[in-house]
Amino acid sequence: MEPKHIKRFVVIGILLLLLPDITAAAEYRSIAAPKAVLYDAPSAQGKKLFLLGQGYPVEIIVNLGDWLKVRDNKGSLSWVEAKQLASKRTLLLTANTVELHEKADASSPLLSRIDKDVVVDLVETASPDADGKVWVKVHHRDGLTGYIPASSVWGL
C-alpha cells in the first residue's frame, strides 16, 4: 500500500474516534418543576415558546451545562434550563387508549385503560414476549403498576 493511502486511513480512523458514538441510546429526562418554560435560544432572554408540565418527558439533544436543547414528542426543538429537568424517567402515552396489563402479556388480566397524552413513570423495560412485542412496566399516578406495549409510548 502506498504511504499516501496509509495516511488517509490513519486520518479517517482518527476522525471516526473523535466523532460522537452514533449508536448511543437517546437520553430522556422529565420536567421537574410544575411548569418549565421552553425557549428558542439557550438564554432566559430568548423568545418563550411554550410551557411543559411536570413529568413531561423530553429527549436531550445538546447539553451546554446550564442549558439543554430538547425535543418533545412532536419533534419540536427548544431550549430549557437544566435545573428544570429531573433524571426521573417518564413516558408519554401516544396511542388513543393504552391497556395496562398485570403482566407483560396481552392475555394477562387487564388492570386499566389509560388515555392518550397521560404521563406515567417508567419502572422497567421488559424483554420481548413470544410474539416479539416489547413491554414496559409503568406506574400510573393513581397507584396502578403494570405493563403496556412499548409501541404505545414516547420517551423510551
Tab-separated table of C-alpha atoms in Angstrom:
chain	number	residue	atom	x	y	z
A	1	MET	CA	0.000	0.000	0.000
A	2	GLU	CA	1.283	3.457	-0.852
A	3	PRO	CA	2.198	5.847	2.011
A	4	LYS	CA	-0.463	8.386	0.968
A	5	HIS	CA	-3.167	5.694	1.312
A	6	ILE	CA	-1.867	4.733	4.756
A	7	LYS	CA	-2.022	8.385	5.849
A	8	ARG	CA	-5.573	8.639	4.526
A	9	PHE	CA	-6.651	5.554	6.545
A	10	VAL	CA	-4.972	6.939	9.680
A	11	VAL	CA	-6.734	10.305	9.277
A	12	ILE	CA	-10.100	8.606	8.699
A	13	GLY	CA	-9.537	6.399	11.754
A	14	ILE	CA	-8.729	9.382	13.962
A	15	LEU	CA	-11.811	11.253	12.724
A	16	LEU	CA	-14.019	8.269	13.486
A	17	LEU	CA	-12.637	8.108	17.016
A	18	LEU	CA	-13.376	11.785	17.546
A	19	LEU	CA	-16.980	11.581	16.351
A	20	PRO	CA	-19.660	11.018	18.969
A	21	ASP	CA	-20.953	7.492	19.268
A	22	ILE	CA	-23.933	7.473	16.924
A	23	THR	CA	-25.126	4.194	18.359
A	24	ALA	CA	-25.525	5.644	21.849
A	25	ALA	CA	-29.019	5.447	23.290
A	26	ALA	CA	-31.130	8.571	23.410
A	27	GLU	CA	-31.140	10.375	26.724
A	28	TYR	CA	-34.521	11.304	28.154
A	29	ARG	CA	-35.405	13.322	31.236
A	30	SER	CA	-38.619	14.736	32.598
A	31	ILE	CA	-39.776	18.187	33.603
A	32	ALA	CA	-39.171	18.584	37.351
A	33	ALA	CA	-40.842	21.923	38.021
A	34	PRO	CA	-44.635	22.310	37.986
A	35	LYS	CA	-44.148	24.166	34.677
A	36	ALA	CA	-40.997	24.721	32.629
A	37	VAL	CA	-40.570	27.463	30.029
A	38	LEU	CA	-39.011	26.403	26.740
A	39	TYR	CA	-37.059	28.975	24.739
A	40	ASP	CA	-35.836	29.422	21.166
A	41	ALA	CA	-32.248	30.008	22.376
A	42	PRO	CA	-30.121	28.924	25.370
A	43	SER	CA	-30.905	32.090	27.352
A	44	ALA	CA	-33.685	33.467	29.534
A	45	GLN	CA	-33.633	36.453	27.158
A	46	GLY	CA	-34.658	34.157	24.295
A	47	LYS	CA	-38.198	34.047	22.954
A	48	LYS	CA	-40.506	31.988	25.173
A	49	LEU	CA	-42.014	29.264	23.011
A	50	PHE	CA	-44.266	27.266	25.337
A	51	LEU	CA	-44.680	25.619	28.732
A	52	LEU	CA	-44.402	21.944	29.580
A	53	GLY	CA	-45.955	20.462	32.701
A	54	GLN	CA	-44.329	18.442	35.438
A	55	GLY	CA	-43.354	14.924	34.430
A	56	TYR	CA	-43.444	15.554	30.674
A	57	PRO	CA	-40.590	13.615	29.018
A	58	VAL	CA	-38.099	15.324	26.705
A	59	GLU	CA	-35.166	13.991	24.718
A	60	ILE	CA	-31.806	15.684	25.337
A	61	ILE	CA	-30.219	16.713	22.031
A	62	VAL	CA	-27.462	19.132	23.148
A	63	ASN	CA	-26.076	19.677	26.649
A	64	LEU	CA	-24.421	23.041	27.293
A	65	GLY	CA	-24.322	22.585	31.069
A	66	ASP	CA	-26.877	25.122	32.322
A	67	TRP	CA	-28.983	24.852	29.157
A	68	LEU	CA	-30.244	21.807	27.266
A	69	LYS	CA	-31.611	21.601	23.762
A	70	VAL	CA	-34.538	19.200	23.896
A	71	ARG	CA	-37.009	17.524	21.575
A	72	ASP	CA	-40.625	16.923	22.570
A	73	ASN	CA	-42.845	14.117	21.308
A	74	LYS	CA	-43.996	16.226	18.346
A	75	GLY	CA	-40.378	16.684	17.201
A	76	SER	CA	-40.123	20.352	18.166
A	77	LEU	CA	-36.688	21.539	19.283
A	78	SER	CA	-36.265	24.134	22.011
A	79	TRP	CA	-34.050	25.087	24.935
A	80	VAL	CA	-34.708	24.620	28.646
A	81	GLU	CA	-32.683	25.391	31.761
A	82	ALA	CA	-31.061	22.189	33.028
A	83	LYS	CA	-32.324	22.882	36.561
A	84	GLN	CA	-35.887	22.492	35.246
A	85	LEU	CA	-35.324	18.797	34.461
A	86	ALA	CA	-35.177	15.689	36.624
A	87	SER	CA	-33.375	12.458	35.843
A	88	LYS	CA	-36.609	10.587	36.648
A	89	ARG	CA	-37.842	8.701	33.585
A	90	THR	CA	-41.401	9.209	32.486
A	91	LEU	CA	-43.250	8.180	29.345
A	92	LEU	CA	-45.995	9.894	27.384
A	93	LEU	CA	-48.761	7.628	26.104
A	94	THR	CA	-49.193	8.139	22.363
A	95	ALA	CA	-51.919	5.629	21.495
A	96	ASN	CA	-55.566	6.705	21.841
A	97	THR	CA	-56.187	4.158	24.582
A	98	VAL	CA	-53.480	2.060	26.207
A	99	GLU	CA	-54.293	-1.137	28.070
A	100	LEU	CA	-52.402	-1.643	31.328
A	101	HIS	CA	-51.891	-5.353	31.990
A	102	GLU	CA	-50.860	-7.246	35.105
A	103	LYS	CA	-48.011	-8.975	33.238
A	104	ALA	CA	-46.024	-8.361	30.040
A	105	ASP	CA	-48.563	-10.331	28.057
A	106	ALA	CA	-51.721	-9.176	26.238
A	107	SER	CA	-53.604	-12.195	27.589
A	108	SER	CA	-52.834	-11.303	31.237
A	109	PRO	CA	-55.538	-9.593	33.325
A	110	LEU	CA	-56.375	-6.038	32.282
A	111	LEU	CA	-55.826	-3.554	35.115
A	112	SER	CA	-56.958	-0.367	33.409
A	113	ARG	CA	-57.288	1.575	30.172
A	114	ILE	CA	-55.359	4.838	30.036
A	115	ASP	CA	-55.998	7.715	27.634
A	116	LYS	CA	-53.592	9.320	25.184
A	117	ASP	CA	-51.205	12.062	26.423
A	118	VAL	CA	-51.141	10.767	30.011
A	119	VAL	CA	-47.691	10.695	31.614
A	120	VAL	CA	-46.643	7.550	33.501
A	121	ASP	CA	-43.468	6.697	35.416
A	122	LEU	CA	-41.117	4.193	33.804
A	123	VAL	CA	-40.360	1.308	36.173
A	124	GLU	CA	-38.509	-1.046	33.801
A	125	THR	CA	-38.391	-2.333	30.256
A	126	ALA	CA	-39.329	-5.980	29.847
A	127	SER	CA	-37.892	-8.423	27.343
A	128	PRO	CA	-39.890	-9.095	24.188
A	129	ASP	CA	-42.695	-11.626	24.596
A	130	ALA	CA	-43.148	-14.748	22.445
A	131	ASP	CA	-44.618	-12.583	19.640
A	132	GLY	CA	-41.662	-10.169	19.755
A	133	LYS	CA	-43.709	-7.398	21.377
A	134	VAL	CA	-41.733	-5.293	23.883
A	135	TRP	CA	-43.479	-4.249	27.077
A	136	VAL	CA	-42.642	-1.620	29.671
A	137	LYS	CA	-43.538	-1.707	33.318
A	138	VAL	CA	-45.058	1.625	34.345
A	139	HIS	CA	-46.580	3.264	37.376
A	140	HIS	CA	-49.656	5.462	36.978
A	141	ARG	CA	-50.188	8.391	39.382
A	142	ASP	CA	-53.406	6.734	40.606
A	143	GLY	CA	-51.289	3.954	42.115
A	144	LEU	CA	-51.600	1.231	39.486
A	145	THR	CA	-48.453	-0.540	38.291
A	146	GLY	CA	-48.491	-2.801	35.276
A	147	TYR	CA	-47.286	-3.404	31.730
A	148	ILE	CA	-48.043	-1.576	28.493
A	149	PRO	CA	-46.711	-2.105	24.960
A	150	ALA	CA	-43.549	-0.079	24.293
A	151	SER	CA	-45.013	0.854	20.906
A	152	SER	CA	-47.669	2.969	22.638
A	153	VAL	CA	-45.307	5.388	24.406
A	154	TRP	CA	-42.852	8.179	23.685
A	155	GLY	CA	-39.754	8.786	25.782
A	156	LEU	CA	-38.265	5.316	25.912
